mmCIF file of C-alpha atoms in Angstrom:
data_model
loop_
_atom_site.group_PDB
_atom_site.id
_atom_site.type_symbol
_atom_site.label_atom_id
_atom_site.label_comp_id
_atom_site.label_asym_id
_atom_site.label_seq_id
_atom_site.Cartn_x
_atom_site.Cartn_y
_atom_site.Cartn_z
ATOM 1 C CA MET V 291 0.141 -0.205 0.334
ATOM 2 C CA LYS V 292 1.074 3.489 -0.352
ATOM 3 C CA ILE V 293 0.906 5.674 2.506
ATOM 4 C CA VAL V 294 1.078 8.985 3.935
ATOM 5 C CA VAL V 295 2.324 10.057 6.999
ATOM 6 C CA ILE V 296 1.881 13.687 8.003
ATOM 7 C CA GLY V 297 4.432 14.784 10.020
ATOM 8 C CA GLY V 298 6.529 11.882 9.199
ATOM 9 C CA THR V 299 9.910 13.315 9.780
ATOM 10 C CA GLY V 300 9.574 13.895 13.343
ATOM 11 C CA LEU V 301 9.705 11.534 15.914
ATOM 12 C CA ILE V 302 6.613 9.970 15.771
ATOM 13 C CA GLY V 303 6.561 10.448 11.968
ATOM 14 C CA SER V 304 9.858 9.078 11.322
ATOM 15 C CA LYS V 305 10.111 6.017 13.216
ATOM 16 C CA LEU V 306 6.553 5.119 11.748
ATOM 17 C CA VAL V 307 7.981 6.128 7.805
ATOM 18 C CA GLN V 308 10.552 3.398 9.249
ATOM 19 C CA ASN V 309 8.551 0.612 10.433
ATOM 20 C CA LEU V 310 5.786 1.061 7.346
ATOM 21 C CA LYS V 311 8.974 0.016 5.335
ATOM 22 C CA ALA V 312 10.341 -2.193 6.833
ATOM 23 C CA ARG V 313 7.006 -4.489 6.596
ATOM 24 C CA GLY V 314 7.003 -3.493 2.417
ATOM 25 C CA HIS V 315 4.713 -1.094 2.268
ATOM 26 C CA GLU V 316 5.439 2.898 0.000
ATOM 27 C CA ALA V 317 5.594 5.155 3.005
ATOM 28 C CA LEU V 318 5.980 8.829 2.195
ATOM 29 C CA ALA V 319 7.164 10.892 4.617
ATOM 30 C CA ALA V 320 5.170 13.855 4.084
ATOM 31 C CA ALA V 321 6.517 17.726 5.859
ATOM 32 C CA PRO V 322 6.880 21.093 5.356
ATOM 33 C CA ASN V 323 10.511 20.034 4.812
ATOM 34 C CA THR V 324 9.963 17.481 2.325
ATOM 35 C CA GLY V 325 7.575 19.948 0.440
ATOM 36 C CA VAL V 326 4.085 18.957 1.588
ATOM 37 C CA ASN V 327 2.406 21.389 4.061
ATOM 38 C CA THR V 328 -0.856 21.025 5.122
ATOM 39 C CA ILE V 329 -1.870 24.778 6.253
ATOM 40 C CA THR V 330 -0.403 26.540 2.520
ATOM 41 C CA ARG V 331 -1.987 23.081 0.738
ATOM 42 C CA GLU V 332 1.397 23.008 -1.045
ATOM 43 C CA GLY V 333 2.082 19.608 -2.806
ATOM 44 C CA LEU V 334 -0.464 17.853 -0.656
ATOM 45 C CA ALA V 335 -2.975 17.164 -2.983
ATOM 46 C CA GLU V 336 0.930 15.395 -5.279
ATOM 47 C CA ALA V 337 1.800 13.618 -2.163
ATOM 48 C CA LEU V 338 -1.603 11.946 -2.049
ATOM 49 C CA ASP V 339 -2.292 10.862 -5.485
ATOM 50 C CA GLY V 340 -2.804 7.639 -5.257
ATOM 51 C CA ALA V 341 -2.720 7.046 -1.571
ATOM 52 C CA ASP V 342 -4.559 4.474 0.365
ATOM 53 C CA VAL V 343 -4.104 5.477 3.575
ATOM 54 C CA VAL V 344 -3.195 8.657 5.524
ATOM 55 C CA VAL V 345 -1.043 9.014 8.627
ATOM 56 C CA ASP V 346 -2.222 11.917 10.838
ATOM 57 C CA VAL V 347 1.003 12.649 13.304
ATOM 58 C CA ALA V 348 2.102 16.308 12.740
ATOM 59 C CA ASN V 349 2.190 18.697 15.316
ATOM 60 C CA ALA V 350 1.588 21.926 15.818
ATOM 61 C CA PRO V 351 4.791 24.186 15.752
ATOM 62 C CA VAL V 352 3.697 26.343 18.868
ATOM 63 C CA TRP V 353 0.989 25.858 22.045
ATOM 64 C CA GLU V 354 -0.472 29.451 21.892
ATOM 65 C CA ASP V 355 -4.188 27.987 22.945
ATOM 66 C CA LYS V 356 -5.360 29.963 20.182
ATOM 67 C CA ALA V 357 -2.971 29.476 17.867
ATOM 68 C CA VAL V 358 -2.550 25.748 18.578
ATOM 69 C CA LEU V 359 -6.725 25.179 17.738
ATOM 70 C CA ASP V 360 -6.259 27.383 14.180
ATOM 71 C CA PHE V 361 -3.550 24.856 13.364
ATOM 72 C CA PHE V 362 -5.196 21.876 13.730
ATOM 73 C CA GLU V 363 -8.467 22.489 12.398
ATOM 74 C CA THR V 364 -7.111 24.501 9.560
ATOM 75 C CA SER V 365 -4.619 21.547 8.805
ATOM 76 C CA GLY V 366 -7.456 19.342 9.214
ATOM 77 C CA ARG V 367 -9.577 21.081 7.420
ATOM 78 C CA ASN V 368 -7.007 20.882 4.364
ATOM 79 C CA LEU V 369 -5.712 17.404 4.789
ATOM 80 C CA LEU V 370 -9.101 15.456 4.758
ATOM 81 C CA ALA V 371 -10.944 17.444 1.809
ATOM 82 C CA ALA V 372 -7.592 16.458 0.242
ATOM 83 C CA GLU V 373 -8.269 12.761 0.777
ATOM 84 C CA ALA V 374 -12.202 13.094 -0.022
ATOM 85 C CA ALA V 375 -10.516 14.575 -3.452
ATOM 86 C CA ALA V 376 -8.166 11.568 -3.875
ATOM 87 C CA GLY V 377 -9.854 8.734 -2.707
ATOM 88 C CA VAL V 378 -8.039 7.603 0.451
ATOM 89 C CA ARG V 379 -9.471 4.790 1.954
ATOM 90 C CA HIS V 380 -8.532 5.300 5.502
ATOM 91 C CA HIS V 381 -7.821 8.488 7.954
ATOM 92 C CA VAL V 382 -5.601 7.694 11.221
ATOM 93 C CA ALA V 383 -4.798 10.108 13.025
ATOM 94 C CA LEU V 384 -3.000 10.401 16.384
ATOM 95 C CA SER V 385 -4.600 12.051 19.636
ATOM 96 C CA ILE V 386 -3.796 12.182 23.914
ATOM 97 C CA VAL V 387 -5.239 10.138 25.647
ATOM 98 C CA GLY V 388 -7.952 11.519 27.739
ATOM 99 C CA SER V 389 -8.099 14.965 25.633
ATOM 100 C CA GLU V 390 -11.725 15.025 26.618
ATOM 101 C CA ARG V 391 -11.406 15.001 30.290
ATOM 102 C CA LEU V 392 -8.750 18.027 30.295
ATOM 103 C CA PRO V 393 -10.823 20.873 28.899
ATOM 104 C CA GLU V 394 -8.568 23.671 30.685
ATOM 105 C CA ASN V 395 -5.835 22.446 28.466
ATOM 106 C CA GLY V 396 -5.758 24.492 25.272
ATOM 107 C CA TYR V 397 -4.030 21.419 23.099
ATOM 108 C CA PHE V 398 -6.273 18.708 24.752
ATOM 109 C CA ARG V 399 -9.106 21.320 23.338
ATOM 110 C CA ALA V 400 -7.040 21.558 19.629
ATOM 111 C CA LYS V 401 -7.244 17.196 19.446
ATOM 112 C CA VAL V 402 -10.465 17.437 20.639
ATOM 113 C CA ALA V 403 -11.687 19.443 17.957
ATOM 114 C CA GLN V 404 -8.887 17.779 15.288
ATOM 115 C CA GLU V 405 -10.686 14.582 16.361
ATOM 116 C CA ASP V 406 -14.301 16.262 15.934
ATOM 117 C CA LEU V 407 -13.591 17.476 12.114
ATOM 118 C CA ILE V 408 -12.291 13.565 11.374
ATOM 119 C CA LYS V 409 -15.839 12.049 12.377
ATOM 120 C CA ALA V 410 -17.616 14.567 10.699
ATOM 121 C CA SER V 411 -15.332 13.758 7.169
ATOM 122 C CA GLY V 412 -17.271 11.012 5.725
ATOM 123 C CA ILE V 413 -13.893 9.533 5.315
ATOM 124 C CA SER V 414 -12.999 5.863 7.115
ATOM 125 C CA TYR V 415 -11.416 6.063 9.682
ATOM 126 C CA SER V 416 -9.537 5.256 13.093
ATOM 127 C CA ILE V 417 -7.918 7.572 15.906
ATOM 128 C CA LEU V 418 -5.080 6.381 18.053
ATOM 129 C CA ARG V 419 -4.939 8.047 21.199
ATOM 130 C CA ALA V 420 -1.620 7.443 23.116
ATOM 131 C CA THR V 421 -0.680 8.632 26.494
ATOM 132 C CA GLN V 422 2.409 10.532 27.256
ATOM 133 C CA PHE V 423 5.593 9.676 25.736
ATOM 134 C CA PHE V 424 9.000 8.936 28.047
ATOM 135 C CA GLU V 425 10.711 11.154 26.165
ATOM 136 C CA PHE V 426 8.899 13.929 27.346
ATOM 137 C CA VAL V 427 9.527 13.389 30.406
ATOM 138 C CA GLY V 428 12.261 16.197 30.641
ATOM 139 C CA ALA V 429 10.494 18.896 29.516
ATOM 140 C CA ILE V 430 7.513 18.152 31.789
ATOM 141 C CA ALA V 431 9.581 18.648 34.333
ATOM 142 C CA GLN V 432 10.797 21.741 33.363
ATOM 143 C CA SER V 433 7.154 22.953 32.995
ATOM 144 C CA ALA V 434 6.847 22.628 36.779
ATOM 145 C CA THR V 435 10.270 23.923 37.867
ATOM 146 C CA ILE V 436 9.930 26.858 40.538
ATOM 147 C CA GLY V 437 13.666 27.573 41.660
ATOM 148 C CA ASP V 438 15.786 24.377 42.433
ATOM 149 C CA GLU V 439 11.566 22.700 43.100
ATOM 150 C CA ILE V 440 9.550 20.465 40.720
ATOM 151 C CA ARG V 441 6.258 20.743 41.480
ATOM 152 C CA LEU V 442 4.057 18.094 40.286
ATOM 153 C CA SER V 443 0.833 16.024 40.449
ATOM 154 C CA PRO V 444 1.007 12.764 42.468
ATOM 155 C CA ALA V 445 -1.504 11.887 39.900
ATOM 156 C CA LEU V 446 -1.173 8.544 37.695
ATOM 157 C CA ILE V 447 0.264 8.655 34.416
ATOM 158 C CA GLN V 448 1.047 5.805 32.166
ATOM 159 C CA PRO V 449 3.475 7.027 29.924
ATOM 160 C CA MET V 450 5.073 5.052 26.856
ATOM 161 C CA ALA V 451 8.339 4.680 24.045
ATOM 162 C CA SER V 452 7.919 6.586 20.752
ATOM 163 C CA SER V 453 8.678 3.322 19.559
ATOM 164 C CA ASP V 454 5.640 1.445 21.128
ATOM 165 C CA VAL V 455 3.375 4.292 19.800
ATOM 166 C CA ALA V 456 4.752 4.125 16.159
ATOM 167 C CA ALA V 457 4.740 0.360 16.279
ATOM 168 C CA ALA V 458 1.054 0.841 17.349
ATOM 169 C CA LEU V 459 0.023 3.434 14.538
ATOM 170 C CA ALA V 460 1.817 0.702 11.872
ATOM 171 C CA ASP V 461 -0.734 -1.973 13.008
ATOM 172 C CA VAL V 462 -4.031 0.761 13.289
ATOM 173 C CA ALA V 463 -3.128 1.547 9.702
ATOM 174 C CA LEU V 464 -2.381 -1.526 8.244
ATOM 175 C CA ALA V 465 -5.501 -2.479 9.758
ATOM 176 C CA PRO V 466 -9.397 -2.001 8.634
ATOM 177 C CA PRO V 467 -10.848 1.470 9.547
ATOM 178 C CA VAL V 468 -12.408 0.998 12.570
ATOM 179 C CA ASN V 469 -14.729 4.365 12.878
ATOM 180 C CA GLY V 470 -13.738 4.671 16.608
ATOM 181 C CA THR V 471 -10.743 5.583 18.764
ATOM 182 C CA VAL V 472 -8.138 2.861 20.063
ATOM 183 C CA GLU V 473 -6.458 3.797 23.059
ATOM 184 C CA VAL V 474 -2.935 2.652 23.693
ATOM 185 C CA ALA V 475 -0.122 3.149 26.850
ATOM 186 C CA GLY V 476 2.836 2.199 28.542
ATOM 187 C CA PRO V 477 3.557 -0.795 30.234
ATOM 188 C CA GLU V 478 2.885 0.594 34.107
ATOM 189 C CA ALA V 479 0.759 3.216 35.524
ATOM 190 C CA MET V 480 2.944 5.536 38.265
ATOM 191 C CA PRO V 481 2.448 8.810 40.087
ATOM 192 C CA LEU V 482 3.345 12.359 37.975
ATOM 193 C CA ASP V 483 5.703 12.967 40.833
ATOM 194 C CA GLU V 484 7.348 9.761 40.581
ATOM 195 C CA LEU V 485 7.872 9.563 36.762
ATOM 196 C CA ALA V 486 10.058 12.744 37.201
ATOM 197 C CA ARG V 487 11.961 11.566 40.418
ATOM 198 C CA ARG V 488 13.347 9.053 38.529
ATOM 199 C CA PHE V 489 13.919 10.270 36.127
ATOM 200 C CA LEU V 490 15.573 12.747 37.638
ATOM 201 C CA ARG V 491 18.082 10.343 39.181
ATOM 202 C CA ALA V 492 18.775 8.215 36.364
ATOM 203 C CA THR V 493 20.257 11.740 34.545
ATOM 204 C CA GLN V 494 21.330 12.630 37.927
ATOM 205 C CA ASP V 495 19.859 15.858 38.369
ATOM 206 C CA PRO V 496 20.025 17.434 42.230
ATOM 207 C CA ARG V 497 16.454 19.293 41.901
ATOM 208 C CA LYS V 498 14.296 18.089 44.010
ATOM 209 C CA VAL V 499 10.351 16.860 43.107
ATOM 210 C CA VAL V 500 7.478 18.019 45.856
ATOM 211 C CA PRO V 501 4.505 16.286 45.008
ATOM 212 C CA ASP V 502 1.336 18.666 45.254
ATOM 213 C CA ILE V 503 -2.473 17.420 44.399
ATOM 214 C CA HIS V 504 -3.231 20.544 43.122
ATOM 215 C CA ALA V 505 -0.419 21.173 40.849
ATOM 216 C CA ARG V 506 -1.224 21.605 36.727
ATOM 217 C CA TYR V 507 -0.135 20.003 34.234
ATOM 218 C CA TYR V 508 0.031 22.198 31.119
ATOM 219 C CA GLY V 509 -2.749 24.573 32.919
ATOM 220 C CA ALA V 510 -5.049 21.080 34.315
ATOM 221 C CA VAL V 511 -5.172 19.768 37.953
ATOM 222 C CA LEU V 512 -4.767 16.317 37.072
ATOM 223 C CA SER V 513 -6.681 12.884 39.163
ATOM 224 C CA ASP V 514 -5.869 9.511 38.831
ATOM 225 C CA ARG V 515 -8.214 8.827 35.342
ATOM 226 C CA SER V 516 -7.169 12.063 33.856
ATOM 227 C CA LEU V 517 -4.704 10.527 31.957
ATOM 228 C CA THR V 518 -4.974 6.876 32.833
ATOM 229 C CA PRO V 519 -6.007 4.503 29.350
ATOM 230 C CA GLY V 520 -9.373 1.772 29.646
ATOM 231 C CA GLU V 521 -9.485 -1.033 30.030
ATOM 232 C CA ASN V 522 -9.248 -2.330 26.879
ATOM 233 C CA ALA V 523 -6.248 -0.509 25.935
ATOM 234 C CA ARG V 524 -3.486 -1.774 23.940
ATOM 235 C CA ILE V 525 0.097 -1.930 26.435
ATOM 236 C CA GLY V 526 3.033 -1.724 25.111
ATOM 237 C CA ALA V 527 6.613 -3.316 25.448
ATOM 238 C CA ILE V 528 9.152 -0.764 26.753
ATOM 239 C CA ARG V 529 9.117 0.028 30.063
ATOM 240 C CA PHE V 530 10.348 3.155 31.966
ATOM 241 C CA GLU V 531 13.658 1.653 33.114
ATOM 242 C CA ASP V 532 15.023 -0.020 29.786
ATOM 243 C CA TRP V 533 13.910 3.348 28.131
ATOM 244 C CA LEU V 534 16.147 4.845 30.189
ATOM 245 C CA GLY V 535 18.847 2.283 29.735
ATOM 246 C CA GLN V 536 18.829 2.696 26.319
ATOM 247 C CA SER V 537 18.802 6.458 26.354
ATOM 248 C CA LYS V 538 21.961 6.098 28.477
ATOM 249 C CA ALA V 539 23.479 3.950 25.840
ATOM 250 C CA GLN V 540 22.863 6.010 22.747
ATOM 251 C CA GLN V 541 24.107 9.170 24.637
ATOM 252 C CA ALA V 542 27.622 7.387 25.292
ATOM 253 C CA ARG V 543 27.610 6.266 21.584
ATOM 254 C CA SER V 544 26.985 9.406 20.303
#
């Protein structure tokens, strides 16, 4: 099959393209730096010509509330219109577990708006909602840093490796459309503050992590259900400690 990966040069997209090619499919990495822009529509029709499946893993370049909503709505409308014109049979999108439960978070609101556009498009679709990536734990800790302290909620989180996200996306893209939502999460749920503590220990970061039930996660107060999946979620294989070990080994080689 010809599968076009929108955002195909990013963290998830690049791994997905490799995964699909290894399975014998024609995978096209479509992104502004490869001449395909879903905001301006540059190169979009050409990229989708003959495509069987489109997987959208594009990320907004900025996180300000209005800008991120404008990005996902504009990109989504342009992409879905181009898919309809090209006769694409299956639209796959990457979203976030718990998006609808945290409306205070502007990024999550934008992802819900993106999902609504997909559901209303008339194109057969599958939405894969993933939990937070291990690769983002450092940024989460940084966002909650005040002086030498990191104040984070002890609410549960079930993060996962980006390579497991890409593998799940490949499976969804190669399967028939579900016309619904599938969840994927990491193998272990843990308190968010403990996740950050483990990361800091592994990276020899001296900052102190302070549990705070009122601490906001990018604007939202968390509960144990906010960022954790339902009962039927697909579970990734890579544990956090294993990922930390792999990351250290990669850094040592580079």
